[in-house]
Amino acid sequence: MSHFTSRIYNFNAGPAMLPTEVMEIAQGEFLNYQGTGMSVMEMSHREKHFQTILDTAVQSLRTLLNIPERFGIVFFPGGATLQFSAIPLNYLQPGEFADFSETGVWAVKAMAEAKKFYPNVQSVYDGKPNAYTEIPDLTEADIHPGAKYLHITSNNTIYGTRYSEFPKLSKTPLVADMTSELLSRSLDLNQFSVIFAGAQKNIGPSGITIVIFDKEKLPEVKHPIPNLMNYALMEKNGSLYNTPPTYSIYIAKLVFDWLIKKGGLSVMEKENEEKAKALYDALDASSLFYAPVPKKHRSVMNVVFKSNEPKLEAEFLKGAEENGLAGLKGYRDVGGFRASIYNAMPKSGIDTLVSYIKHFESSKA
Amino acid sequence: MSHFTSRIYNFNAGPAMLPTEVMEIAQGEFLNYQGTGMSVMEMSHREKHFQTILDTAVQSLRTLLNIPERFGIVFFPGGATLQFSAIPLNYLQPGEFADFSETGVWAVKAMAEAKKFYPNVQSVYDGKPNAYTEIPDLTEADIHPGAKYLHITSNNTIYGTRYSEFPKLSKTPLVADMTSELLSRSLDLNQFSVIFAGAQKNIGPSGITIVIFDKEKLPEVKHPIPNLMNYALMEKNGSLYNTPPTYSIYIAKLVFDWLIKKGGLSVMEKENEEKAKALYDALDASSLFYAPVPKKHRSVMNVVFKSNEPKLEAEFLKGAEENGLAGLKGYRDVGGFRASIYNAMPKSGIDTLVSYIKHFESSKA
């Protein structure tokens, strides 16, 4: 039974912990937003208060990520899964193809979805033989001639890997699914044609996806695209082609405000690296637990770890739950444990987890 | 400037007013859901607490609408617009077509979207010459031979019309966009093959759409369908093919609980009819205002009205806003006024609006 009287450390992979400061603001104005007499959830999307929220969200995101003007920013409904269909439909003409770097389930799923419409899609890397614990070092030489773009998953939530450096492509456009790491580090947008991220990790509630794309590199395709997948149409309408998930955009806006107040992404990046280092250091020093991912490929957002004695796993998880450390169970295909430590996870959460790991280990010595 | 210290009567067409009781429950457990130490917004969609919310929502909806077991119930991301693409893609083979009853902008948009993929779609009714103030009386004889289904918009938010009786079709499947009226009245699901509704009127936050479809009548199509539009796939996965808009489903679940507590849809239907009657009666008795829709076609959810003296419109709206009656401006293509009086609008809101109308009128006499 659940019994916590206050908020706990939530290591869920997504939907995930959101900043308590943000949640308190949202709670405070839940019934009556800034004297309007209604919740943001009850407000017309065509009305000035919501338009201000949306405009501020877009502008803050542009500032935070230093997004050049030639990039459009759109809040799409649905998760990254909708983009797995939308990107090929927007970027490939019939008979064309793209390359995919298969660093995990999400890249594999994205490739399978594209293949339904474009049977010639190709793989440039298959991480399955290494149980997806490594990230390839890709360059233009790895791209199949004629590929219209390369699709990567920049951070692999399930396996705890990430591209520390992105593929350096001299001509092929790069498309990056950044669902589990967008806003956790600074980026040079000039390296990408499209980046996208489902919101439920570092941004806000599940059910919206942020798409940032270079408008100059969007081709004109002749085939029909469903309206809610059409990049040009959605961008032209400023995310308001139809009624968007307004409340989710509002929470995202509050998260962006919070990030700006914290000092932006360079501050966040440093904090995230320190948090991840503290946890990986503890695991590397442990004789009971270990991180299976080689150091250079380790994610800063999702720390996957295992025990040398799998029979202790259930006890470890039960004790963690009782101590207010939730969501540490590993993904079903991987087993073991996973601590997702997104922006909202405070350093104190890492410290508490590290203490618990050490305490558990010494109790078994 | 906004200045309300408590909640007001919100006549927005959608996103729209939600029951204050529901909003208070959500606010109370916003930071810590039932002792879990986290918000529903921060909870894994694969975790037992959210699964219970989802299962309860589906079961409550089945109870409320008396939905036969052969119908699947799916929470889709996006609005009705996504279904405008999804329905033809799921129900039509290449070269086939469907019929559309054009009673307003949404039916016209749905037809245009279907036409992109299926150029042979047909119209059985065009309400444009009558400014969409009427609803046709359709039977099987109106259907074009070979049409695979008839698409209707059961309630037309913009024009304030509705099908009091649904088309009586002896063999052609009926597909109904019920976005602005689902849960406002009892239905006999046996009349339909598919009903769907964006949530932002009677159900909850924008960004989810409920689709209820007869699984026995879903054809097997050979062409690829984007995964997030695939009815069979989404139903088989119980709305969890990918991460759904979890918080929106939670609010919907609370709204369903509220409806059940109120006595269900027959009670709600009676209340809605009384609310609409009180407002239409006041308009019909007025010499300054009038409802342009003929009585038999009037919506119970969206009451459109106009003034004989259009120059007074701005003053009427300004006074309404100041008195805590928000969202009464008519849709841009229609002008005048519109009071959207969904389930969450209490009778006291209607009474206050009627008093204001009478007061305004007498002040001009």
XYZ file of C-alpha atoms in Angstrom:
730
model
C 0.000 0.000 0.000
C 1.074 3.538 -0.720
C 1.471 5.694 2.337
C 3.711 8.660 1.565
C 2.614 11.944 3.036
C 5.030 13.959 0.915
C 6.685 13.708 -2.476
C 9.269 10.971 -2.980
C 12.239 10.455 -5.300
C 10.694 9.129 -8.468
C 13.141 7.390 -10.805
C 10.504 6.462 -13.386
C 11.732 6.452 -16.985
C 8.728 8.398 -18.232
C 6.215 9.731 -17.501
C 8.679 10.977 -14.950
C 9.326 13.278 -12.024
C 8.609 16.950 -12.687
C 10.106 19.829 -10.698
C 8.191 20.222 -7.450
C 8.370 24.029 -7.852
C 6.577 23.690 -11.196
C 3.975 21.327 -9.806
C 3.272 23.681 -6.920
C 2.681 26.617 -9.267
C 0.325 24.498 -11.377
C -1.511 23.270 -8.303
C -1.886 26.801 -6.951
C -3.574 28.087 -10.085
C -5.325 24.833 -11.000
C -8.852 26.121 -10.370
C -8.329 29.760 -11.277
C -5.520 30.834 -13.597
C -4.342 34.355 -12.827
C -7.752 35.693 -11.926
C -9.495 34.423 -15.060
C -11.882 32.378 -12.946
C -11.016 29.179 -14.820
C -8.287 26.566 -15.135
C -5.865 26.663 -18.063
C -7.469 23.300 -18.853
C -10.821 25.034 -19.390
C -9.562 27.920 -21.485
C -10.165 28.388 -25.206
C -7.062 27.721 -27.281
C -8.018 30.753 -29.396
C -8.081 33.078 -26.422
C -5.367 35.566 -25.450
C -4.347 33.926 -22.176
C -3.587 30.612 -23.823
C -1.960 32.295 -26.817
C 0.411 34.036 -24.414
C 1.253 30.712 -22.750
C 1.957 29.118 -26.142
C 3.987 32.057 -27.456
C 6.034 32.173 -24.274
C 6.666 28.432 -24.409
C 7.929 28.648 -27.992
C 10.078 31.689 -27.300
C 11.561 30.178 -24.136
C 12.405 26.973 -25.938
C 14.070 28.968 -28.703
C 16.130 30.799 -26.096
C 17.012 27.713 -24.063
C 18.209 25.695 -27.050
C 19.495 28.684 -29.012
C 17.355 27.631 -31.956
C 18.077 29.502 -35.202
C 15.173 31.346 -36.811
C 15.125 28.996 -39.795
C 13.934 26.209 -37.507
C 10.221 25.823 -36.869
C 9.005 24.706 -33.445
C 5.794 22.709 -33.236
C 3.939 21.019 -30.404
C 2.447 17.866 -31.882
C -0.065 15.649 -30.118
C 0.877 12.019 -29.493
C 4.259 10.635 -28.613
C 7.421 10.031 -30.600
C 5.524 7.160 -32.209
C 3.496 9.591 -34.311
C 6.751 11.113 -35.553
C 8.000 7.653 -36.554
C 5.263 7.821 -39.208
C 5.349 11.561 -39.826
C 9.047 11.990 -40.542
C 9.287 9.570 -43.471
C 5.976 10.836 -44.857
C 7.216 14.436 -44.746
C 10.780 13.811 -45.873
C 10.644 10.950 -48.387
C 9.124 10.792 -51.834
C 7.760 7.412 -52.942
C 10.641 5.013 -53.636
C 13.163 7.029 -51.631
C 14.751 5.768 -48.426
C 16.486 6.812 -45.210
C 19.150 5.233 -43.013
C 18.603 4.180 -39.416
C 21.081 3.561 -36.624
C 19.574 0.743 -34.571
C 20.791 1.465 -31.065
C 17.685 0.100 -29.380
C 13.994 -0.663 -29.490
C 12.941 2.867 -30.408
C 15.204 3.097 -33.444
C 14.082 -0.378 -34.497
C 10.436 0.661 -34.142
C 11.021 3.900 -36.050
C 12.687 1.959 -38.857
C 9.903 -0.645 -38.997
C 7.299 2.106 -39.224
C 9.155 3.905 -42.025
C 9.592 0.593 -43.832
C 5.815 0.144 -44.055
C 5.703 3.152 -46.379
C 9.243 3.095 -47.779
C 10.395 -0.516 -48.151
C 13.971 0.429 -49.056
C 14.993 1.901 -45.686
C 18.416 0.723 -44.561
C 20.271 0.083 -41.344
C 23.731 1.572 -40.788
C 24.260 -0.070 -37.412
C 22.696 -2.957 -35.519
C 23.382 -2.910 -31.795
C 21.442 -6.083 -31.048
C 24.495 -8.423 -30.927
C 25.912 -6.229 -28.140
C 22.566 -6.113 -26.321
C 22.371 -2.435 -27.300
C 25.059 -1.432 -24.790
C 27.136 0.484 -27.347
C 26.777 3.492 -29.606
C 28.384 3.595 -33.054
C 30.765 6.302 -34.198
C 29.078 7.275 -37.445
C 30.325 9.499 -40.253
C 29.220 10.312 -43.776
C 31.122 7.225 -44.975
C 28.628 4.997 -43.168
C 25.620 6.426 -45.017
C 24.141 4.446 -47.903
C 24.362 6.427 -51.140
C 21.005 8.057 -51.783
C 19.773 7.988 -48.181
C 17.712 11.127 -47.611
C 18.490 11.318 -43.900
C 19.956 9.398 -40.992
C 17.652 8.669 -38.047
C 19.244 8.240 -34.631
C 17.947 7.845 -31.081
C 20.247 10.224 -29.261
C 19.654 8.738 -25.804
C 18.430 5.189 -25.318
C 16.210 5.141 -22.243
C 15.995 1.368 -21.991
C 19.702 0.486 -22.224
C 21.150 3.613 -20.641
C 23.271 4.674 -23.617
C 23.696 7.923 -25.482
C 25.576 9.596 -28.275
C 28.065 11.743 -26.354
C 29.032 13.109 -29.751
C 26.553 13.158 -32.600
C 27.364 11.657 -36.000
C 29.396 14.141 -38.039
C 27.697 14.138 -41.397
C 29.004 16.387 -44.146
C 25.892 16.242 -46.299
C 23.201 13.811 -45.140
C 20.567 15.452 -42.931
C 20.470 14.190 -39.350
C 17.159 13.382 -37.657
C 17.373 12.768 -33.929
C 14.810 11.302 -31.563
C 15.793 13.106 -28.356
C 12.795 12.045 -26.316
C 14.733 11.086 -23.213
C 17.328 13.818 -23.207
C 16.077 17.032 -24.835
C 16.780 19.992 -22.523
C 19.345 18.025 -20.508
C 22.315 19.459 -22.414
C 23.232 22.257 -24.809
C 22.968 21.518 -28.507
C 24.216 22.991 -31.745
C 21.045 22.902 -33.831
C 23.087 23.390 -36.991
C 24.036 19.710 -36.756
C 20.422 18.622 -37.257
C 17.581 18.805 -39.736
C 14.956 17.546 -37.317
C 14.989 16.877 -33.608
C 11.959 15.691 -31.723
C 11.105 14.650 -28.200
C 8.072 13.221 -26.480
C 7.471 15.444 -23.464
C 7.156 12.850 -20.711
C 10.804 12.878 -19.609
C 12.277 16.363 -19.216
C 9.408 18.530 -20.424
C 5.994 17.745 -19.025
C 2.990 15.433 -19.268
C 2.863 12.618 -21.815
C 0.835 13.274 -24.932
C 2.781 16.049 -26.608
C 5.908 15.910 -28.694
C 8.110 18.841 -29.539
C 9.387 18.897 -33.117
C 12.103 21.347 -34.129
C 12.916 21.281 -37.817
C 14.916 23.212 -40.361
C 12.237 24.726 -42.585
C 14.717 25.228 -45.409
C 15.384 21.491 -45.577
C 11.770 20.362 -45.598
C 11.063 18.939 -49.067
C 7.815 19.410 -50.951
C 6.183 16.033 -51.311
C 3.306 15.259 -53.648
C 1.634 12.414 -51.774
C -1.053 13.085 -49.153
C 0.043 13.429 -45.522
C -2.508 13.285 -42.686
C -3.019 16.878 -41.524
C -1.867 16.240 -37.956
C 1.409 14.837 -39.313
C 2.044 17.599 -41.825
C 5.070 19.620 -40.710
C 4.482 22.580 -43.016
C 0.794 22.836 -42.097
C 1.358 22.487 -38.351
C 4.173 25.017 -38.346
C 2.257 27.524 -40.460
C -0.588 27.338 -37.935
C 1.707 27.811 -34.942
C 0.696 24.476 -33.357
C -2.945 25.585 -33.564
C -4.158 23.800 -36.682
C -6.623 22.084 -34.371
C -7.110 22.192 -30.607
C -3.710 21.239 -29.191
C -3.135 19.556 -25.806
C -3.349 22.941 -24.089
C -2.740 21.894 -20.510
C 0.354 19.905 -21.458
C 1.750 22.928 -23.287
C 1.113 25.012 -20.178
C 3.098 22.591 -17.980
C 5.908 22.578 -20.562
C 5.912 26.382 -20.427
C 6.276 26.279 -16.643
C 9.166 23.805 -16.992
C 10.887 26.124 -19.486
C 10.441 29.046 -17.064
C 12.022 26.904 -14.347
C 14.980 25.998 -16.573
C 15.592 29.631 -17.472
C 15.440 30.588 -13.793
C 17.979 27.870 -13.013
C 20.401 29.427 -15.488
C 19.661 27.548 -18.695
C 20.976 24.392 -20.264
C 24.676 24.853 -19.569
C 23.937 24.945 -15.843
C 21.559 22.016 -16.209
C 24.092 20.018 -18.222
C 26.739 20.455 -15.546
C 24.290 19.476 -12.815
C 23.197 16.412 -14.787
C 26.768 15.299 -15.363
C 27.522 15.630 -11.663
C 24.427 13.680 -10.722
C 25.232 10.875 -13.187
C 28.888 10.764 -12.127
C 27.972 10.397 -8.449
C 25.772 7.431 -9.261
C 28.103 5.728 -11.766
C 31.043 6.219 -9.365
C 29.136 4.439 -6.626
C 28.264 1.591 -8.982
C 31.818 1.294 -10.300
C 33.091 1.120 -6.691
C 30.529 -1.515 -5.704
C 31.235 -5.229 -5.530
C 27.536 -6.115 -5.556
C 26.272 -3.783 -8.311
C 27.670 -2.790 -11.686
C 26.780 -0.649 -14.702
C 26.890 -2.815 -17.844
C 27.371 0.043 -20.330
C 30.970 0.982 -21.266
C 31.894 4.382 -19.854
C 32.023 6.271 -23.138
C 28.484 5.243 -24.089
C 26.786 5.850 -20.765
C 23.618 7.907 -20.627
C 23.492 10.882 -18.297
C 19.710 10.511 -18.013
C 19.118 6.794 -17.545
C 21.543 4.873 -15.374
C 21.130 1.145 -15.951
C 22.662 -1.163 -13.375
C 22.587 -4.788 -12.367
C 23.481 -6.933 -9.408
C 26.014 -9.744 -9.345
C 23.460 -11.616 -7.282
C 20.175 -11.446 -9.184
C 18.363 -13.215 -6.351
C 18.731 -10.040 -4.282
C 16.981 -7.854 -6.867
C 13.473 -8.152 -5.459
C 14.671 -7.332 -1.948
C 16.629 -4.326 -3.218
C 13.589 -2.959 -5.040
C 11.230 -3.561 -2.126
C 13.544 -1.750 0.280
C 13.971 1.104 -2.179
C 10.208 1.528 -2.542
C 9.782 1.552 1.231
C 12.430 4.249 1.485
C 10.745 6.508 -1.048
C 12.941 5.593 -4.011
C 10.394 4.660 -6.679
C 10.612 3.396 -10.252
C 13.995 1.661 -10.078
C 12.981 -1.579 -11.779
C 14.791 -2.131 -15.091
C 12.982 -2.356 -18.401
C 11.465 -5.780 -18.992
C 13.863 -6.729 -21.820
C 16.940 -5.707 -19.840
C 16.172 -6.641 -16.237
C 18.096 -5.328 -13.262
C 17.633 -1.711 -12.332
C 17.365 1.684 -13.946
C 17.521 5.083 -12.314
C 16.130 7.753 -14.610
C 17.587 11.006 -13.382
C 16.095 13.710 -15.535
C 16.416 17.442 -14.910
C 13.791 17.361 -12.167
C 15.654 14.813 -10.034
C 17.485 16.807 -7.370
C 21.037 15.943 -6.298
C 19.570 14.907 -2.947
C 17.747 12.100 -4.753
C 21.022 10.765 -6.111
C 22.645 11.043 -2.697
C 19.788 9.137 -1.102
C 19.981 6.422 -3.746
C 23.762 6.125 -3.387
C 23.390 5.825 0.396
C 20.752 3.167 -0.036
C 22.950 1.206 -2.475
C 25.883 1.349 -0.025
C 23.720 0.468 2.931
C 22.158 -2.466 1.090
C 25.553 -3.729 0.001
C 27.083 -3.509 3.486
C 24.056 -5.300 4.953
C 24.840 -8.227 2.630
C 28.613 -8.262 3.234
C -7.545 42.659 -16.725
C -8.664 39.466 -15.086
C -9.611 39.786 -11.458
C -11.862 36.938 -10.404
C -11.169 35.498 -6.986
C -13.355 32.453 -7.593
C -14.506 30.331 -10.497
C -16.828 31.900 -13.037
C -19.402 30.613 -15.523
C -17.360 29.603 -18.516
C -19.338 29.259 -21.747
C -16.306 28.411 -23.890
C -17.000 25.995 -26.738
C -13.945 23.865 -25.961
C -11.640 23.487 -24.167
C -14.506 24.089 -21.815
C -15.698 24.230 -18.256
C -15.091 21.080 -16.226
C -17.012 20.140 -13.079
C -15.611 22.077 -10.126
C -15.940 18.946 -7.956
C -13.660 17.104 -10.407
C -11.162 19.932 -10.536
C -11.032 20.085 -6.747
C -10.264 16.375 -6.476
C -7.513 16.710 -9.102
C -6.073 19.756 -7.361
C -6.094 18.013 -3.996
C -4.043 15.069 -5.227
C -2.008 17.006 -7.791
C 1.311 16.648 -5.959
C 0.725 13.287 -4.326
C -1.770 10.804 -5.738
C -3.244 8.601 -3.029
C -0.070 8.375 -0.991
C 2.172 7.369 -3.895
C 4.366 10.428 -3.335
C 3.932 11.544 -6.932
C 1.423 13.147 -9.283
C -0.552 11.029 -11.741
C 1.329 13.132 -14.302
C 4.629 11.657 -13.068
C 3.526 8.042 -12.922
C 4.637 5.297 -15.274
C 1.907 4.259 -17.696
C 3.006 0.646 -17.128
C 2.509 0.864 -13.396
C -0.443 -0.537 -11.435
C -1.852 2.805 -10.228
C -2.189 4.169 -13.731
C -3.450 0.841 -15.083
C -6.230 0.987 -12.504
C -7.116 4.529 -13.584
C -7.240 3.469 -17.239
C -9.211 0.280 -16.582
C -11.696 2.175 -14.420
C -12.101 4.862 -17.083
C -12.839 2.288 -19.784
C -15.231 0.327 -17.582
C -17.054 3.459 -16.429
C -17.464 4.644 -19.999
C -18.810 1.232 -20.980
C -21.317 1.456 -18.135
C -22.327 5.058 -18.785
C -22.972 4.542 -22.489
C -24.116 0.939 -22.161
C -21.519 -0.078 -24.743
C -21.867 -3.658 -26.009
C -18.845 -5.940 -25.586
C -18.258 -6.133 -29.325
C -17.267 -2.471 -29.290
C -13.668 -1.554 -28.530
C -12.909 1.604 -26.551
C -9.649 3.421 -27.247
C -8.146 6.662 -25.984
C -6.289 8.144 -28.944
C -3.936 11.109 -28.718
C -4.762 14.187 -30.792
C -8.150 15.633 -31.524
C -10.958 14.611 -33.837
C -8.699 15.824 -36.662
C -6.518 12.717 -36.317
C -9.641 10.584 -36.711
C -10.546 12.446 -39.900
C -7.467 10.732 -41.369
C -7.658 7.505 -39.371
C -11.241 6.524 -40.150
C -10.926 6.408 -43.954
C -7.515 4.722 -43.666
C -8.954 2.018 -41.397
C -12.275 1.559 -43.154
C -11.628 2.056 -46.866
C -9.621 -0.012 -49.318
C -7.914 1.900 -52.141
C -10.527 3.090 -54.638
C -13.431 2.742 -52.215
C -15.405 5.696 -50.880
C -17.634 6.930 -48.080
C -20.500 9.409 -47.880
C -20.427 12.600 -45.819
C -23.241 14.761 -44.521
C -21.907 18.311 -44.634
C -23.663 20.010 -41.740
C -20.742 22.316 -40.931
C -17.047 23.008 -40.981
C -16.059 19.805 -39.194
C -17.874 17.516 -41.604
C -16.423 19.510 -44.516
C -12.925 19.153 -43.063
C -13.401 15.439 -42.428
C -14.545 14.974 -46.012
C -11.624 16.972 -47.434
C -9.160 14.906 -45.415
C -10.695 11.610 -46.567
C -10.680 12.894 -50.156
C -6.892 13.283 -50.070
C -6.606 9.507 -49.790
C -9.910 8.431 -51.370
C -10.808 10.853 -54.183
C -14.246 9.347 -54.746
C -15.836 10.393 -51.455
C -19.320 11.836 -51.864
C -21.580 14.329 -50.186
C -25.162 13.382 -49.284
C -26.071 16.809 -47.943
C -24.668 20.308 -48.198
C -25.854 22.674 -45.506
C -23.899 25.663 -46.760
C -26.802 27.338 -48.652
C -28.722 27.440 -45.346
C -25.688 28.714 -43.444
C -25.573 25.324 -41.738
C -28.630 26.056 -39.606
C -30.407 22.836 -40.536
C -29.890 19.107 -40.184
C -30.999 16.679 -42.893
C -33.328 13.761 -42.313
C -31.236 10.981 -43.837
C -32.187 7.412 -44.631
C -30.631 4.542 -46.553
C -32.174 5.955 -49.745
C -29.834 8.969 -49.517
C -26.679 6.846 -49.511
C -24.684 6.533 -52.730
C -24.536 2.902 -53.866
C -21.214 1.437 -52.794
C -20.519 3.920 -49.980
C -18.740 2.039 -47.204
C -20.046 4.286 -44.445
C -21.821 7.557 -43.756
C -19.920 10.169 -41.721
C -21.974 12.647 -39.706
C -21.173 15.356 -37.150
C -23.836 14.630 -34.563
C -23.671 18.057 -32.898
C -22.346 21.115 -34.690
C -20.602 23.282 -32.135
C -20.216 26.294 -34.383
C -23.799 26.594 -35.670
C -25.623 25.200 -32.650
C -27.360 22.344 -34.463
C -27.678 18.638 -33.780
C -29.228 15.441 -35.017
C -32.071 14.956 -32.540
C -32.613 11.654 -34.307
C -29.757 9.878 -36.026
C -29.983 8.725 -39.644
C -31.835 5.416 -39.823
C -29.676 3.306 -42.086
C -30.686 -0.259 -42.831
C -27.286 -1.393 -44.046
C -24.665 1.343 -44.408
C -22.462 1.704 -41.306
C -22.825 5.006 -39.478
C -19.740 6.903 -38.275
C -20.453 9.806 -35.935
C -18.199 12.607 -34.780
C -19.725 13.291 -31.363
C -16.999 15.603 -30.113
C -19.312 18.246 -28.726
C -22.029 16.048 -27.305
C -20.726 12.638 -26.234
C -21.939 11.885 -22.683
C -24.635 14.544 -22.851
C -27.370 12.053 -23.750
C -28.076 8.325 -23.805
C -27.245 6.462 -27.007
C -28.094 3.166 -28.592
C -24.652 2.044 -29.753
C -26.237 -0.507 -32.053
C -27.019 2.351 -34.433
C -23.310 3.044 -35.005
C -20.147 1.436 -36.317
C -17.835 4.129 -34.976
C -18.372 7.062 -32.652
C -15.578 9.351 -31.615
C -15.184 12.503 -29.562
C -12.365 14.878 -28.788
C -12.327 15.213 -25.016
C -12.287 18.973 -24.628
C -16.057 19.489 -24.334
C -17.748 17.043 -21.968
C -14.864 14.781 -21.027
C -11.640 16.481 -20.003
C -8.508 18.217 -21.281
C -7.858 18.672 -24.980
C -5.448 16.240 -26.580
C -7.286 12.959 -26.277
C -10.060 11.511 -28.359
C -12.275 8.627 -27.376
C -13.010 6.177 -30.168
C -15.686 3.521 -29.708
C -15.957 1.102 -32.593
C -17.668 -2.145 -33.498
C -14.780 -4.575 -33.762
C -16.849 -6.957 -35.879
C -17.292 -4.296 -38.550
C -13.642 -3.256 -38.802
C -12.381 -4.420 -42.205
C -8.937 -5.837 -42.814
C -7.081 -3.441 -45.045
C -3.877 -4.254 -46.889
C -2.325 -0.782 -47.122
C -0.083 0.575 -44.362
C -1.702 2.654 -41.604
C 0.415 4.764 -39.231
C 0.553 2.844 -35.943
C -1.063 5.613 -33.882
C -4.028 5.596 -36.284
C -4.443 1.835 -36.419
C -7.702 0.891 -34.703
C -6.942 -2.828 -34.387
C -3.446 -2.200 -33.005
C -4.516 0.472 -30.543
C -7.446 -1.592 -29.289
C -5.388 -4.770 -28.937
C -2.924 -2.795 -26.783
C -5.650 -1.319 -24.586
C -4.707 2.303 -25.443
C -1.132 1.525 -24.347
C 0.603 0.890 -27.664
C 2.797 3.826 -26.712
C 2.738 6.243 -23.787
C -0.771 7.713 -23.841
C -1.755 11.172 -22.515
C -1.964 9.752 -18.996
C -3.033 12.864 -17.124
C -5.836 13.565 -19.583
C -7.122 10.010 -19.157
C -7.050 10.527 -15.394
C -9.193 13.673 -15.637
C -11.595 11.829 -17.958
C -11.816 9.049 -15.371
C -12.727 11.600 -12.681
C -15.397 13.065 -14.988
C -16.858 9.601 -15.570
C -16.925 9.013 -11.795
C -18.753 12.315 -11.413
C -21.318 11.375 -14.074
C -21.973 8.015 -12.453
C -22.418 9.706 -9.071
C -24.898 12.129 -10.639
C -27.000 9.211 -11.789
C -25.700 8.560 -15.297
C -26.618 9.822 -18.714
C -30.400 9.709 -18.447
C -30.211 12.131 -15.513
C -27.651 14.240 -17.356
C -29.766 14.280 -20.516
C -32.787 15.553 -18.621
C -30.715 18.220 -16.894
C -29.177 19.294 -20.208
C -32.582 19.552 -21.876
C -33.874 21.695 -19.033
C -30.838 23.958 -19.176
C -31.123 24.405 -22.950
C -34.874 24.975 -22.757
C -34.484 27.716 -20.153
C -32.043 29.548 -22.380
C -33.893 29.057 -25.676
C -37.170 30.083 -24.014
C -35.581 33.331 -22.872
C -34.230 33.989 -26.361
C -37.544 33.148 -28.040
C -39.292 35.576 -25.668
C -36.790 38.340 -26.307
C -37.301 41.207 -28.707
C -33.583 42.062 -28.783
C -32.046 38.568 -29.125
C -33.002 35.525 -31.155
C -31.816 31.990 -31.857
C -31.360 31.560 -35.626
C -31.637 27.761 -35.659
C -35.097 26.242 -36.260
C -36.397 24.529 -33.111
C -36.159 20.959 -34.325
C -32.468 21.307 -35.201
C -31.296 23.127 -32.088
C -28.305 21.841 -30.183
C -28.672 21.150 -26.491
C -24.947 21.818 -25.973
C -24.236 24.965 -27.991
C -26.839 27.698 -27.974
C -26.141 30.146 -30.798
C -27.917 33.474 -30.615
C -27.808 36.883 -32.230
C -28.988 40.384 -31.590
C -31.357 42.415 -33.753
C -29.027 45.300 -33.077
C -25.526 44.120 -33.928
C -24.044 47.398 -32.729
C -24.879 46.351 -29.156
C -22.881 43.114 -29.387
C -19.611 44.462 -28.028
C -21.351 46.069 -25.062
C -23.259 42.868 -24.308
C -20.056 40.814 -24.339
C -18.124 43.290 -22.235
C -20.829 43.384 -19.587
C -21.057 39.606 -19.608
C -17.301 39.242 -19.052
C -17.437 41.723 -16.179
C -20.219 39.720 -14.595
C -18.307 36.449 -14.752
C -20.010 35.068 -17.861
C -17.071 34.171 -20.087
C -16.693 32.777 -23.579
C -19.977 34.010 -25.085
C -18.550 35.391 -28.330
C -19.835 33.521 -31.386
C -17.561 31.626 -33.735
C -15.795 33.911 -36.196
C -17.704 32.628 -39.273
C -21.085 32.997 -37.576
C -20.784 36.097 -35.414
C -23.175 36.951 -32.616
C -23.075 34.855 -29.473
C -22.758 31.262 -28.420
C -23.313 29.760 -25.004
C -21.753 26.324 -24.750
C -23.551 24.611 -21.917
C -21.926 21.233 -21.526
C -22.524 18.820 -18.659
C -20.309 20.828 -16.318
C -22.321 24.038 -16.656
C -24.630 24.206 -13.652
C -28.219 25.339 -13.933
C -27.207 28.402 -11.913
C -24.983 29.432 -14.835
C -27.970 29.351 -17.179
C -30.083 31.292 -14.695
C -27.394 33.940 -14.355
C -27.046 34.230 -18.130
C -30.822 34.483 -18.604
C -30.981 37.204 -15.935
C -28.173 39.073 -17.633
C -29.893 38.832 -21.030
C -33.154 40.152 -19.550
C -31.388 42.874 -17.624
C -29.425 43.978 -20.688
C -32.559 44.003 -22.814
C -34.593 46.047 -20.317
C -31.720 48.531 -19.986
C -32.013 49.174 -23.734
C -35.802 49.344 -23.860
